[in-house]
Structure formats: C-alpha cells, structure tokens
Amino acid sequence: MLTELHIEGLGVIESSTIEFHPGMTAVTGETGAGKTMVVSSLGLLMGSRADAGVVRHGSRRALVEGRFTGVEHIAEAVDEAGGVIEDDELLLARHVSAAGRSRAFVGGSQSGVGRLADLAGEVATIHGQSEQIRLGSPERQREVLDRFCGPEHAQALSRYRADHERRAALGHELDELVTRAQERAREQDLLRFGLDEIAAVDPQPGEETELAAQAQRLQATDDLQRLAESASGALSGSTEGFTDQPGVVGLFGEARKAMEQVEALDPAAAQIAQQMRETGFLVNDLAAQVASYLADLEADPRQLEAIAERRAALAGLTRKYGTTIEEVLEWSRTAAARMGELEGSDDRIAEIRQEVTALDESLARQAASITSTRSDAAQRLAEQVQGELAALAMPHARLAFELKPLDALGPHGAESIQLVFAANPGLPAAPLGKVASGGELSRVRLALEVVLADADAGEDRGVHTCVFDEVDAGVGGAVAVEIGRRLAMLAKHCQVVVVTHLAQVAAFADAHLVVDKSTNGEVTVSNLRRVTGEERLQELARMMGGIESSDSSMAHARELLEAAGQA
C-alpha cells in the first residue's frame, strides 16, 4: 500500500509530499493544474521512460519517492536488489537530472530501472490510457482470464511454461544434431585421420631437442675425434710412444715423486705432497674419461639417417597440428575428446527423442487441464463482468472470452484468448479493441478490476495499489456515480487512487486531494493538499460547474457526499 508520495522538481510541482488513505483517494483540480503529475510520478516509480523534459524549469533534478507498506511478499526480491525494508516500509525512488540521466533506488540502494519496475509492479498498478489500449490485445486478455483462474492455475501455468521451454530447447538441439549429421561425419573423418597420423609417429615430449642434439653429435664426429685425440694426447702423452711428448699425467707423476722426496727431507712439505697425490688421482681420472669418450666416438651414417627420418616425421606433425611436439600432443588430446563428443551424438539424439516424446505427452495433458480451467473461468468471469457493466449503465452489453485452438501448443497453452464485446442488442460481438469506444473501454476495465479484486481477495499479495487515470473518460451523470461506487467497492480489497474531473466519482473517496495552481506572472507552481469539510464541499461544487460560494451548489455537493456515504 502506498502511504506517502514525495515529488520534487517534477513538471509544475516544485515540492509536495502527499499522504494517501488506505481506501480510496481522489485527486482533483482545475485543468492544467497538474493532476496528471501524480500519475506521472508513480509512472516513474513503475519504470516509465524519463527524459529531461519532466524536470521542472530551473531545477537540477526531478525526484519521486514512494513509501509502501505491506511488502512482505516481495521481501526476498528487495533483498536480492540490495535494498532494505525498515519497519515494514519500503522506499522506492527515481531521480532524473536536468541532463536527462536517470537513477533508480530500491530500499535505499541504487538499482536498475528494470528491477525498480519489477518490484513496483508487485505493489502498484497504473490504469491509464495505455492500459486501456493494452486491454484490447489478446495477450492482456489472456492475462486477465488467467488471473481470474486463481493461484493454482498460475502454478500450473508456471510448470507448463517451464516444460514448454525445455521442449523448445530440446527440439532446437535435436534439429541441430540431425541437420549437422553430415558435417559431424566429415569432422570425424578429419579428426580420425589426424589422430591416426599422430599415433603412427608416436611423438614423445622433448623428443625434438634430444634428436637435434644427437644429429649434431653425429654430424660432427670427425671434429669431435680430432679434438678429443688432442685432449687425450695432452693428458696422457703421445699414443705413438714418443718419449719427447710427455702428457700431463706423466709430468704430474714426476712432480709428485719429486715432492714426495721433498716431504721425506722436510715434513713441512707434507701438505703439498698430499695435495699433489690427490690431484694426481683427478688427473688420471680425467685422462681415463677422455680416452673413454674418444673410444665411443664412431661415425654412424645409418643412425644419422634414421634420426633425420624421425625428425622429418615430427616436422610433418608440427606443420599440421602445432608448432611444437607439446602442441601436437595437446591437439591430439583435444581431438580425442571431440571425437568422443561426436561419437556420442547418436546416443544423444536417441536420448533427446525419448525425452521429447515424454514431454509432448505431458504438455498435452497439462494443456488440456489448463484449457478446461480457462473454459470454466471464462464463462464465470464474463457473467460477473456483465453484471458490473449493467450497474454501469450498460445493461445490454454482452461480453465473452473466446478460446481459439492453436495449430500447435504455444508457450501459454493450447489456445489464444480473445475478448469479444457488443455494447447494444442486435450487434454482433466483435473483438473488444475494435468495437468499444473510449468510455466503454473505461467501464469494461473498471468492471474487470472489481471482479478480479474479489477473485484476488484470498491471496496474500499485500494491499495492492491501483491508480486510475481518466477511468471516467466519456461518461457523466448516473454512470459517473456508478463508477465512483465501483471504485469504492474496489477500495475494500485494494488501495485506490483515482485522478478524476467528475464530482460524482470524487464524492466516493475516503480522502480527497486537490491540486492547486498559483502564478506570479513568471513562474507557475502547483501543490497538493488534502481537503475536508467545507473545503471539500467547495471543491465538489466547483467540479460540478457551480459557484463555490452559492448556497445551491454547496447544497448539491452536500447531497452528493451524503449519497456516496461520505457526509
């Protein structure tokens, strides 16, 4: 329920704070005073488009804040939006800068306009000209009928839609799998060829580097032998037995023996002698290792050829499947996984077809149940709305919800819904949006809301706020009185805010707000104030076209209030 609306810098309203009655509140005022600013401000809270044009001239921004109570049913959604409900009160706000930038707030936290609209839509509904036009659409007519069907029907529809979406997704996947069967087969052949080619070569991680080193060694065998022989001769001496070419080993041996003789004569040289003996072991070991390395050096053209062939095979793989053997092996792993997916496609097709068959059977059963519920509800809703229309001076109006079977199950069931209407006897019923006048649409809309409010009375939705703008368009006299009475009846189930220019409607309100306009010749300012007692009588007298201070117009206004039960 809307408890307070604060408007700042919006249109002709400089600043105003309005408190709303939990029942019916009427908003009246002279033409051009700014009555529609109340609806416009609530429209901003409902997510309507905002631009710089809504900002009052000279203001930095337009601000609209609405305080709502009885919002427990949307507490979880508010929490998800980052907002807070304090003392069972939710603050929704919209800021529009003079540059046209818009910001939305939910429970004190900045949020997206879409999230604001979703939450505001759960606590309030605006019934203006756009809603009146929308009522002529089959989609809105289906929504109205489904709402009348009740919460169990809503749950059944939710389950049906979930299954229908699943069925559509599976159908799309199945079409893709079947349509691309040849493409998958070609892809499998290419992958299989690549995997077989890689398996035939069987590359190993790091193999390229190892083979390159081996090839380099084999190609340099002659140079390696020459250099190793030189090193061996330097260490071990001439291999030809020339005594005039001693090696490091022989020379070091003579030095060691000489030092050992020094050690025998002078113990102070013992450490040096010991180091020479140890170094001699190392020199002998080095000489042995070089000799062994030289003995292993053999030119092997066949091995070099085998290595070249192996490197060529690896190069063939790296040209196709990666710049390195590691990348080739990664491609092989990925290709193997993809092959598994492709080979599983036939199994997946069978699985999908089985699930689709089960879903089709389930959807058919669900749709039949939904159709049955709608058929029963359509007759009851039409009868109740016709009763309300009779009270709204349309005793001969005929109205029916036609269920037209679809060629295939749709996301909302097995049929489309069309509301047909005839205002007078002898006229054929035709789609509502094509044959109803503006005044007739207003009355049909109001009648529907009264009936739906009765249907919703048992639901835990909090006290919903219904805002009516121009619901009395094109009517007057006794019809206006009945519209006021119906709005008052509706206010027993939900909070009603009505912007009206008819005293017969305003008289039924529990609270009466007047929009006053004042100007100093340069700036026009509008404010809202609540009127009671004598002030309310004067406003009703003005609305009836009388003179506020005349005894007859005041008496007429008093009679109107008494007739509405508000005196």
Coordinates of C-alpha atoms in Angstrom, one line a residue:
M1 CA 0.0 0.0 0.0
L2 CA 1.2 3.5 -0.9
T3 CA 1.4 5.6 2.3
E4 CA 3.4 8.6 1.1
L5 CA 4.5 10.2 -2.2
H6 CA 7.1 12.9 -2.3
I7 CA 7.5 14.9 -5.5
E8 CA 10.2 17.4 -6.1
G9 CA 11.0 19.4 -9.3
L10 CA 8.6 17.4 -11.5
G11 CA 6.7 19.4 -14.1
V12 CA 4.7 22.2 -12.5
I13 CA 5.2 20.7 -9.0
E14 CA 8.1 22.4 -7.1
S15 CA 7.8 20.3 -4.0
S16 CA 5.0 18.3 -2.4
T17 CA 4.5 15.5 0.0
I18 CA 1.2 13.5 -0.2
E19 CA -0.1 11.1 2.3
F20 CA -2.6 8.5 1.0
H21 CA -5.6 6.9 2.6
P22 CA -5.6 3.1 2.7
G23 CA -9.0 3.1 1.0
M24 CA -9.9 5.4 -1.9
T25 CA -8.2 8.7 -2.6
A26 CA -9.4 11.1 -5.2
V27 CA -7.1 13.6 -6.9
T28 CA -8.8 16.6 -8.4
G29 CA -8.0 20.1 -9.6
E30 CA -8.5 22.6 -12.4
T31 CA -7.5 21.7 -15.9
G32 CA -3.7 22.3 -16.3
A33 CA -3.2 22.4 -12.5
G34 CA -1.0 19.3 -12.7
K35 CA -3.3 16.4 -11.6
T36 CA -1.6 14.1 -14.1
M37 CA 1.8 14.8 -12.4
V38 CA 0.6 12.4 -9.6
V39 CA 0.2 9.6 -12.2
S40 CA 3.4 10.6 -14.0
S41 CA 5.4 10.5 -10.7
L42 CA 4.0 7.0 -10.0
G43 CA 4.8 6.1 -13.6
L44 CA 8.4 7.0 -13.0
L45 CA 8.4 4.6 -10.0
M46 CA 6.9 2.0 -12.3
G47 CA 9.9 2.3 -14.6
S48 CA 8.4 4.5 -17.3
R49 CA 10.8 6.3 -19.7
A50 CA 12.2 9.5 -18.3
D51 CA 13.9 12.4 -20.0
A52 CA 15.0 16.0 -19.2
G53 CA 11.5 17.2 -20.2
V54 CA 10.0 16.0 -16.9
V55 CA 12.3 18.2 -14.8
R56 CA 10.8 21.5 -13.7
H57 CA 12.4 24.5 -15.3
G58 CA 15.2 25.9 -13.1
S59 CA 15.5 22.6 -11.1
R60 CA 18.6 20.5 -11.1
R61 CA 16.6 17.3 -11.0
A62 CA 13.2 15.7 -10.5
L63 CA 12.8 13.4 -7.5
V64 CA 10.0 11.0 -6.8
E65 CA 9.9 8.9 -3.7
G66 CA 7.2 6.4 -2.8
R67 CA 6.8 4.7 0.6
F68 CA 4.9 1.4 0.6
T69 CA 3.8 -0.9 3.5
G70 CA 2.6 -4.5 3.4
V71 CA 5.5 -5.6 1.3
E72 CA 6.4 -8.9 3.0
H73 CA 5.6 -10.8 -0.2
I74 CA 8.5 -9.1 -2.1
A75 CA 11.0 -9.0 0.8
E76 CA 13.2 -11.6 -0.8
A77 CA 13.3 -9.7 -4.1
V78 CA 14.1 -6.5 -2.3
D79 CA 17.0 -8.2 -0.5
E80 CA 18.3 -9.5 -3.9
A81 CA 18.2 -5.9 -5.2
G82 CA 20.4 -4.9 -2.2
G83 CA 17.6 -2.9 -0.6
V84 CA 16.3 -2.9 3.0
I85 CA 12.7 -2.9 4.3
E86 CA 12.6 -0.9 7.5
D87 CA 9.7 -1.2 9.9
D88 CA 7.6 -2.9 7.2
E89 CA 8.2 0.1 4.9
L90 CA 9.8 0.1 1.5
L91 CA 11.2 3.2 -0.1
L92 CA 11.2 3.3 -3.9
A93 CA 12.8 6.3 -5.6
R94 CA 13.6 7.7 -9.0
H95 CA 15.9 10.7 -9.8
V96 CA 16.0 12.4 -13.2
S97 CA 18.7 15.0 -13.8
A98 CA 18.2 18.1 -15.9
A99 CA 20.5 16.5 -18.4
G100 CA 18.1 13.5 -18.7
R101 CA 20.1 11.0 -16.7
S102 CA 18.0 8.7 -14.6
R103 CA 18.8 6.7 -11.4
A104 CA 16.6 4.3 -9.5
F105 CA 16.7 3.3 -5.9
V106 CA 15.2 0.3 -4.1
G107 CA 15.1 0.3 -0.3
G108 CA 17.9 2.9 -0.1
S109 CA 20.2 1.0 -2.6
Q110 CA 20.8 2.2 -6.1
S111 CA 19.3 -0.3 -8.6
G112 CA 18.5 -0.7 -12.3
V113 CA 15.3 0.9 -13.6
G114 CA 14.2 -2.6 -14.8
R115 CA 14.5 -4.0 -11.2
L116 CA 12.6 -1.0 -9.8
A117 CA 9.8 -1.5 -12.4
D118 CA 9.5 -5.2 -11.5
L119 CA 9.2 -4.5 -7.7
A120 CA 6.9 -1.6 -8.2
G121 CA 4.7 -3.7 -10.4
E122 CA 4.3 -6.1 -7.5
V123 CA 2.8 -3.4 -5.2
A124 CA 1.0 -1.0 -7.6
T125 CA -0.7 -0.9 -11.0
I126 CA -1.5 2.2 -13.1
H127 CA -4.7 2.0 -15.2
G128 CA -4.3 4.8 -17.7
Q129 CA -4.9 5.2 -21.4
S130 CA -2.0 2.9 -22.2
E131 CA -3.6 0.1 -20.1
Q132 CA -6.9 0.8 -21.7
I133 CA -5.3 0.3 -25.1
R134 CA -3.5 -2.8 -23.9
L135 CA -6.8 -4.3 -22.7
G136 CA -7.6 -4.7 -26.4
S137 CA -4.7 -7.0 -27.0
P138 CA -5.1 -10.8 -26.9
E139 CA -2.1 -11.0 -24.6
R140 CA -3.6 -8.8 -21.9
Q141 CA -7.0 -10.5 -22.3
R142 CA -5.3 -13.9 -21.6
E143 CA -3.5 -12.4 -18.6
V144 CA -6.9 -11.2 -17.2
L145 CA -8.5 -14.6 -17.7
D146 CA -5.6 -16.4 -16.1
R147 CA -5.6 -14.1 -13.1
F148 CA -9.2 -14.9 -12.6
C149 CA -8.5 -18.6 -12.7
G150 CA -6.6 -18.3 -9.4
P151 CA -3.3 -19.3 -7.8
E152 CA -3.4 -23.0 -8.5
H153 CA -3.9 -22.2 -12.2
A154 CA -1.0 -19.8 -12.0
Q155 CA 1.2 -22.6 -10.6
A156 CA 0.0 -25.0 -13.3
L157 CA 0.9 -22.4 -16.0
S158 CA 4.3 -21.9 -14.5
R159 CA 5.0 -25.6 -14.7
Y160 CA 3.7 -25.8 -18.2
R161 CA 5.8 -22.9 -19.4
A162 CA 8.9 -24.5 -17.9
D163 CA 8.2 -27.7 -19.6
H164 CA 7.4 -25.9 -22.9
E165 CA 10.7 -24.0 -22.7
R166 CA 12.5 -27.3 -22.1
R167 CA 10.7 -28.9 -25.0
A168 CA 11.7 -26.0 -27.3
A169 CA 15.3 -26.2 -26.2
L170 CA 15.5 -29.9 -26.9
G171 CA 13.8 -29.5 -30.2
H172 CA 16.4 -27.0 -31.3
E173 CA 19.2 -29.2 -30.1
L174 CA 17.7 -32.2 -31.9
D175 CA 17.3 -30.2 -35.2
E176 CA 21.0 -29.1 -34.9
L177 CA 22.2 -32.7 -34.3
V178 CA 20.2 -34.1 -37.2
T179 CA 20.8 -31.3 -39.6
R180 CA 24.6 -31.4 -39.0
A181 CA 24.9 -35.2 -39.2
Q182 CA 26.9 -35.0 -42.5
E183 CA 29.1 -32.2 -41.1
R184 CA 29.8 -34.2 -38.0
A185 CA 30.8 -37.2 -40.2
R186 CA 33.2 -35.1 -42.1
E187 CA 34.7 -33.7 -38.9
Q188 CA 35.1 -37.2 -37.5
D189 CA 37.0 -38.3 -40.6
L190 CA 39.4 -35.4 -40.4
L191 CA 39.9 -35.9 -36.7
R192 CA 40.4 -39.6 -37.1
F193 CA 42.9 -39.1 -39.9
G194 CA 44.9 -36.7 -37.7
L195 CA 44.8 -38.9 -34.6
D196 CA 45.9 -41.9 -36.7
E197 CA 48.8 -39.9 -38.2
I198 CA 50.0 -38.8 -34.8
A199 CA 49.6 -42.3 -33.3
A200 CA 51.7 -43.7 -36.2
V201 CA 54.6 -41.4 -35.4
D202 CA 54.0 -41.6 -31.6
P203 CA 55.9 -38.4 -30.7
Q204 CA 57.3 -38.0 -27.2
P205 CA 57.6 -34.8 -25.1
G206 CA 61.1 -33.2 -25.6
E207 CA 62.0 -35.6 -28.4
E208 CA 62.8 -32.8 -30.8
T209 CA 65.5 -31.4 -28.6
E210 CA 67.0 -34.8 -27.9
L211 CA 67.1 -35.7 -31.6
A212 CA 68.7 -32.4 -32.6
A213 CA 71.5 -33.0 -30.1
Q214 CA 72.1 -36.5 -31.4
A215 CA 72.2 -35.3 -35.0
Q216 CA 74.6 -32.5 -34.2
R217 CA 76.9 -35.0 -32.5
L218 CA 76.8 -37.5 -35.4
Q219 CA 77.4 -34.8 -38.0
A220 CA 80.5 -33.5 -36.0
T221 CA 82.1 -36.9 -35.3
D222 CA 85.3 -36.2 -37.3
D223 CA 85.9 -32.9 -35.5
L224 CA 85.0 -34.4 -32.2
Q225 CA 87.5 -37.2 -32.7
R226 CA 90.3 -34.8 -33.7
L227 CA 89.7 -32.6 -30.7
A228 CA 89.3 -35.5 -28.3
E229 CA 92.6 -37.1 -29.5
S230 CA 94.3 -33.7 -29.0
A231 CA 92.9 -33.5 -25.4
S232 CA 93.8 -37.2 -24.7
G233 CA 97.4 -36.7 -26.0
A234 CA 97.8 -33.6 -23.9
L235 CA 96.7 -35.5 -20.8
S236 CA 98.2 -39.0 -21.5
G237 CA 101.1 -38.2 -23.8
S238 CA 101.7 -39.4 -27.4
T239 CA 99.9 -42.6 -28.3
E240 CA 102.8 -43.4 -30.7
G241 CA 105.3 -43.9 -27.7
F242 CA 107.3 -40.8 -28.3
T243 CA 109.1 -40.0 -25.0
D244 CA 109.7 -36.5 -26.1
Q245 CA 105.9 -35.8 -26.0
P246 CA 105.0 -36.5 -22.4
G247 CA 101.4 -35.8 -21.2
V248 CA 100.0 -34.1 -18.2
V249 CA 99.7 -37.4 -16.4
G250 CA 103.4 -38.3 -16.8
L251 CA 104.7 -34.8 -16.0
F252 CA 102.4 -34.6 -13.0
G253 CA 103.7 -38.0 -11.8
E254 CA 107.3 -36.8 -11.9
A255 CA 106.3 -33.7 -10.0
R256 CA 104.5 -35.8 -7.4
K257 CA 107.5 -38.2 -6.9
A258 CA 109.8 -35.2 -6.5
M259 CA 107.6 -33.6 -4.0
E260 CA 107.3 -36.9 -2.0
Q261 CA 111.2 -36.9 -1.8
V262 CA 111.0 -33.3 -0.5
E263 CA 108.4 -34.4 2.0
A264 CA 110.8 -37.1 3.2
L265 CA 113.5 -34.5 3.8
D266 CA 111.2 -31.7 5.1
P267 CA 108.0 -32.6 6.9
A268 CA 106.8 -29.0 6.3
A269 CA 106.1 -30.0 2.6
A270 CA 103.8 -32.9 3.7
Q271 CA 100.6 -30.9 2.9
I272 CA 101.8 -30.0 -0.5
A273 CA 102.7 -33.6 -1.2
Q274 CA 99.3 -34.8 -0.1
Q275 CA 97.5 -32.3 -2.3
M276 CA 99.7 -33.4 -5.3
R277 CA 98.8 -37.1 -4.6
E278 CA 95.1 -36.2 -4.5
T279 CA 95.3 -34.1 -7.7
G280 CA 97.1 -36.9 -9.4
F281 CA 94.1 -39.1 -8.9
L282 CA 91.9 -36.5 -10.5
V283 CA 94.2 -36.0 -13.5
N284 CA 94.4 -39.8 -14.0
D285 CA 90.6 -40.0 -13.8
L286 CA 90.2 -37.2 -16.4
A287 CA 92.6 -38.8 -18.7
A288 CA 90.6 -42.1 -18.5
Q289 CA 87.3 -40.3 -19.1
V290 CA 88.6 -38.5 -22.2
A291 CA 90.0 -41.8 -23.5
S292 CA 86.6 -43.5 -22.9
Y293 CA 84.8 -40.6 -24.7
L294 CA 87.2 -41.0 -27.7
A295 CA 86.6 -44.7 -27.8
D296 CA 82.8 -44.2 -28.1
L297 CA 83.1 -41.7 -30.9
E298 CA 82.1 -43.6 -34.1
A299 CA 80.7 -42.3 -37.3
D300 CA 77.3 -44.0 -37.9
P301 CA 75.7 -42.8 -41.2
R302 CA 72.7 -45.2 -40.8
Q303 CA 71.9 -43.8 -37.3
L304 CA 72.2 -40.3 -38.7
E305 CA 69.8 -41.2 -41.5
A306 CA 67.3 -42.7 -39.0
I307 CA 67.4 -39.6 -36.9
A308 CA 66.9 -37.4 -40.0
E309 CA 63.9 -39.5 -40.9
R310 CA 62.5 -39.3 -37.4
R311 CA 62.9 -35.5 -37.3
A312 CA 61.2 -35.3 -40.7
A313 CA 58.2 -37.3 -39.4
L314 CA 58.0 -35.0 -36.4
A315 CA 58.3 -31.9 -38.6
G316 CA 55.4 -33.2 -40.7
L317 CA 53.2 -33.3 -37.5
T318 CA 54.3 -29.8 -36.4
R319 CA 53.4 -28.4 -39.8
K320 CA 49.8 -29.6 -39.3
Y321 CA 48.9 -29.8 -35.7
G322 CA 51.2 -27.3 -33.8
T323 CA 54.5 -25.5 -33.8
T324 CA 55.9 -27.9 -31.2
I325 CA 55.5 -31.5 -30.2
E326 CA 53.8 -30.4 -27.0
E327 CA 51.2 -28.5 -29.1
V328 CA 50.8 -31.6 -31.3
L329 CA 50.1 -33.7 -28.2
E330 CA 47.6 -31.2 -26.9
W331 CA 45.8 -31.2 -30.3
S332 CA 45.7 -34.9 -30.1
R333 CA 44.1 -34.8 -26.6
T334 CA 41.5 -32.2 -27.7
A335 CA 40.7 -34.1 -30.9
A336 CA 40.2 -37.3 -28.9
A337 CA 37.8 -35.5 -26.6
R338 CA 35.9 -34.0 -29.5
M339 CA 35.7 -37.4 -31.2
G340 CA 34.1 -38.7 -28.1
E341 CA 31.5 -36.0 -28.3
L342 CA 30.8 -36.6 -31.9
E343 CA 30.6 -40.3 -31.5
G344 CA 28.1 -39.7 -28.6
S345 CA 25.8 -37.6 -30.8
D346 CA 23.8 -40.6 -32.0
D347 CA 23.2 -41.6 -28.4
R348 CA 22.3 -38.1 -27.6
I349 CA 19.8 -38.0 -30.4
A350 CA 18.1 -41.1 -29.0
E351 CA 18.0 -39.6 -25.5
I352 CA 16.5 -36.4 -26.8
R353 CA 13.8 -38.1 -28.8
Q354 CA 12.8 -40.1 -25.8
E355 CA 12.6 -37.1 -23.6
V356 CA 10.8 -35.1 -26.2
T357 CA 8.2 -37.8 -26.6
A358 CA 7.6 -37.8 -22.8
L359 CA 7.4 -34.0 -22.7
D360 CA 4.9 -33.9 -25.6
E361 CA 2.6 -36.3 -23.8
S362 CA 3.0 -34.3 -20.5
L363 CA 2.4 -31.0 -22.2
A364 CA -0.7 -32.3 -24.0
R365 CA -2.1 -33.4 -20.6
Q366 CA -1.2 -30.1 -18.9
A367 CA -2.6 -28.0 -21.8
A368 CA -5.9 -29.9 -21.7
S369 CA -6.2 -29.2 -17.9
I370 CA -5.3 -25.5 -18.5
T371 CA -7.9 -25.3 -21.3
S372 CA -10.6 -26.8 -19.0
T373 CA -9.8 -24.4 -16.2
R374 CA -9.9 -21.4 -18.6
S375 CA -13.2 -22.6 -20.2
D376 CA -14.9 -22.7 -16.9
A377 CA -13.4 -19.5 -15.7
A378 CA -14.2 -17.6 -18.9
Q379 CA -17.9 -18.2 -18.6
R380 CA -18.0 -17.2 -14.9
L381 CA -15.8 -14.1 -15.5
A382 CA -17.9 -12.9 -18.4
E383 CA -21.1 -13.3 -16.4
Q384 CA -19.7 -11.3 -13.4
V385 CA -18.3 -8.6 -15.6
Q386 CA -21.7 -8.3 -17.4
G387 CA -23.3 -7.8 -14.1
E388 CA -20.9 -5.0 -13.3
L389 CA -21.5 -3.4 -16.7
A390 CA -25.2 -3.4 -16.1
A391 CA -24.7 -1.4 -13.0
L392 CA -22.5 1.0 -15.0
A393 CA -25.5 1.8 -17.3
M394 CA -24.6 -0.8 -19.9
P395 CA -27.4 -3.3 -19.2
H396 CA -27.4 -4.8 -22.7
A397 CA -23.6 -5.2 -23.0
R398 CA -22.5 -8.7 -24.0
L399 CA -19.0 -9.9 -23.3
A400 CA -17.3 -13.3 -23.8
F401 CA -13.8 -14.8 -23.6
E402 CA -13.4 -16.9 -26.7
L403 CA -10.8 -19.7 -26.6
K404 CA -9.4 -20.4 -30.1
P405 CA -7.4 -23.6 -30.5
L406 CA -3.9 -23.1 -31.8
D407 CA -2.3 -25.3 -34.5
A408 CA 0.4 -26.3 -32.1
L409 CA 0.9 -25.9 -28.3
G410 CA 2.2 -22.5 -27.5
P411 CA 4.1 -21.1 -24.5
H412 CA 0.8 -20.3 -22.8
G413 CA -1.3 -23.3 -23.7
A414 CA -3.3 -24.8 -26.5
E415 CA -5.4 -21.7 -27.3
S416 CA -5.4 -18.0 -27.8
I417 CA -7.8 -15.8 -25.9
Q418 CA -10.0 -13.1 -27.4
L419 CA -12.4 -10.9 -25.6
V420 CA -15.4 -10.1 -27.8
F421 CA -17.9 -7.4 -26.9
A422 CA -21.2 -5.9 -28.0
A423 CA -22.5 -2.8 -26.3
N424 CA -26.1 -2.9 -27.6
P425 CA -28.6 -5.6 -28.6
G426 CA -28.6 -6.7 -32.2
L427 CA -25.0 -6.0 -32.7
P428 CA -22.7 -8.9 -33.3
A429 CA -19.9 -9.5 -30.8
A430 CA -16.5 -8.4 -32.1
P431 CA -13.0 -8.0 -30.7
L432 CA -13.1 -5.5 -27.8
G433 CA -10.3 -3.3 -29.0
K434 CA -12.1 -2.8 -32.4
V435 CA -15.6 -2.0 -31.4
A436 CA -15.6 -0.4 -27.9
S437 CA -15.5 3.3 -27.5
G438 CA -13.2 5.1 -25.0
G439 CA -15.9 5.3 -22.4
E440 CA -17.0 1.7 -23.0
L441 CA -13.4 0.6 -22.6
S442 CA -13.1 2.5 -19.3
R443 CA -16.2 0.8 -17.9
V444 CA -15.1 -2.7 -19.1
R445 CA -11.7 -2.1 -17.5
L446 CA -13.2 -1.0 -14.2
A447 CA -15.7 -3.9 -14.2
L448 CA -12.9 -6.3 -14.7
E449 CA -10.9 -4.8 -11.9
V450 CA -13.8 -5.0 -9.5
V451 CA -14.4 -8.7 -10.3
L452 CA -10.7 -9.5 -10.3
A453 CA -10.3 -7.8 -6.9
D454 CA -12.9 -10.1 -5.5
A455 CA -11.1 -13.1 -7.0
D456 CA -7.8 -11.9 -5.5
A457 CA -9.2 -11.3 -2.1
G458 CA -7.9 -14.6 -0.7
E459 CA -4.4 -14.2 -2.0
D460 CA -1.5 -13.0 0.2
R461 CA -0.3 -10.2 -2.1
G462 CA -0.3 -7.4 0.5
V463 CA -2.6 -4.4 -0.1
H464 CA -2.1 -3.6 -3.8
T465 CA -2.3 0.0 -5.0
C466 CA -4.5 0.6 -8.1
V467 CA -4.1 4.0 -9.8
F468 CA -6.9 5.1 -12.2
D469 CA -6.3 7.9 -14.6
E470 CA -9.3 9.0 -16.8
V471 CA -11.3 6.0 -15.8
D472 CA -14.4 8.3 -16.1
A473 CA -13.5 9.5 -19.6
G474 CA -16.5 10.0 -21.8
V475 CA -19.1 9.4 -19.1
G476 CA -21.1 11.5 -16.7
G477 CA -24.3 11.7 -14.7
A478 CA -25.6 8.4 -13.3
V479 CA -22.8 6.4 -14.9
A480 CA -20.2 8.6 -13.1
V481 CA -22.0 7.8 -9.8
E482 CA -21.8 4.1 -10.5
I483 CA -18.1 4.4 -11.4
G484 CA -17.5 6.1 -8.1
R485 CA -19.4 3.4 -6.3
R486 CA -17.5 0.7 -8.1
L487 CA -14.2 2.3 -7.2
A488 CA -15.3 2.5 -3.6
M489 CA -16.2 -1.2 -3.7
L490 CA -12.8 -1.9 -5.2
A491 CA -11.2 0.0 -2.4
K492 CA -12.4 -2.6 0.1
H493 CA -9.9 -5.1 -1.5
C494 CA -7.1 -2.8 -2.5
Q495 CA -5.9 0.8 -2.2
V496 CA -7.4 3.0 -5.0
V497 CA -6.0 6.3 -6.2
V498 CA -8.2 8.0 -8.9
V499 CA -7.4 11.1 -10.9
T500 CA -10.8 12.5 -11.9
H501 CA -12.6 15.6 -13.1
L502 CA -16.1 14.3 -12.0
A503 CA -17.5 15.3 -8.7
Q504 CA -19.7 12.1 -8.8
V505 CA -16.6 10.0 -8.7
A506 CA -14.6 12.1 -6.2
A507 CA -17.5 12.1 -3.7
F508 CA -17.0 8.4 -3.0
A509 CA -13.4 8.8 -2.0
D510 CA -12.3 8.3 1.6
A511 CA -9.7 11.1 1.1
H512 CA -9.7 14.0 -1.3
L513 CA -6.6 15.7 -2.6
V514 CA -6.7 18.9 -4.6
V515 CA -4.0 20.2 -6.9
D516 CA -3.8 24.0 -6.6
K517 CA -2.0 26.1 -9.2
S518 CA -0.6 29.6 -8.5
T519 CA 1.5 32.0 -10.5
N520 CA 3.2 35.3 -10.0
G521 CA 3.2 36.1 -13.7
E522 CA 6.5 34.5 -14.4
V523 CA 6.5 31.1 -12.6
T524 CA 3.7 28.7 -12.1
V525 CA 3.7 26.4 -9.1
S526 CA 1.3 23.5 -8.3
N527 CA 0.9 21.9 -4.9
L528 CA -1.3 19.2 -3.5
R529 CA -3.3 19.5 -0.3
R530 CA -5.9 17.4 1.4
V531 CA -9.4 19.0 1.7
T532 CA -12.0 18.1 4.2
G533 CA -15.3 19.5 5.5
E534 CA -16.2 22.8 3.9
E535 CA -13.2 22.9 1.6
R536 CA -14.2 19.6 0.1
L537 CA -17.7 20.8 -0.4
Q538 CA -16.4 23.8 -2.2
E539 CA -14.1 21.7 -4.5
L540 CA -17.0 19.4 -5.4
A541 CA -19.2 22.4 -6.1
R542 CA -16.5 23.8 -8.4
M543 CA -16.2 20.4 -10.2
M544 CA -20.0 20.4 -10.9
G545 CA -19.6 23.7 -12.6
G546 CA -21.2 25.7 -9.9
I547 CA -20.1 28.7 -8.0
E548 CA -18.3 27.6 -4.8
S549 CA -19.9 30.1 -2.6
S550 CA -23.5 29.7 -3.8
D551 CA -25.9 28.0 -1.5
S552 CA -27.4 25.8 -4.2
S553 CA -24.0 24.4 -5.4
M554 CA -22.9 23.8 -1.8
A555 CA -26.2 22.0 -1.1
H556 CA -25.8 19.9 -4.2
A557 CA -22.3 19.0 -3.2
R558 CA -23.5 18.0 0.3
E559 CA -26.2 15.9 -1.2
L560 CA -23.7 14.2 -3.4
L561 CA -21.5 13.3 -0.4
E562 CA -24.5 12.0 1.5
A563 CA -25.5 9.8 -1.4
A564 CA -21.9 8.5 -1.6
G565 CA -22.0 7.8 2.2
Q566 CA -19.1 10.2 2.8
A567 CA -21.0 13.0 4.6

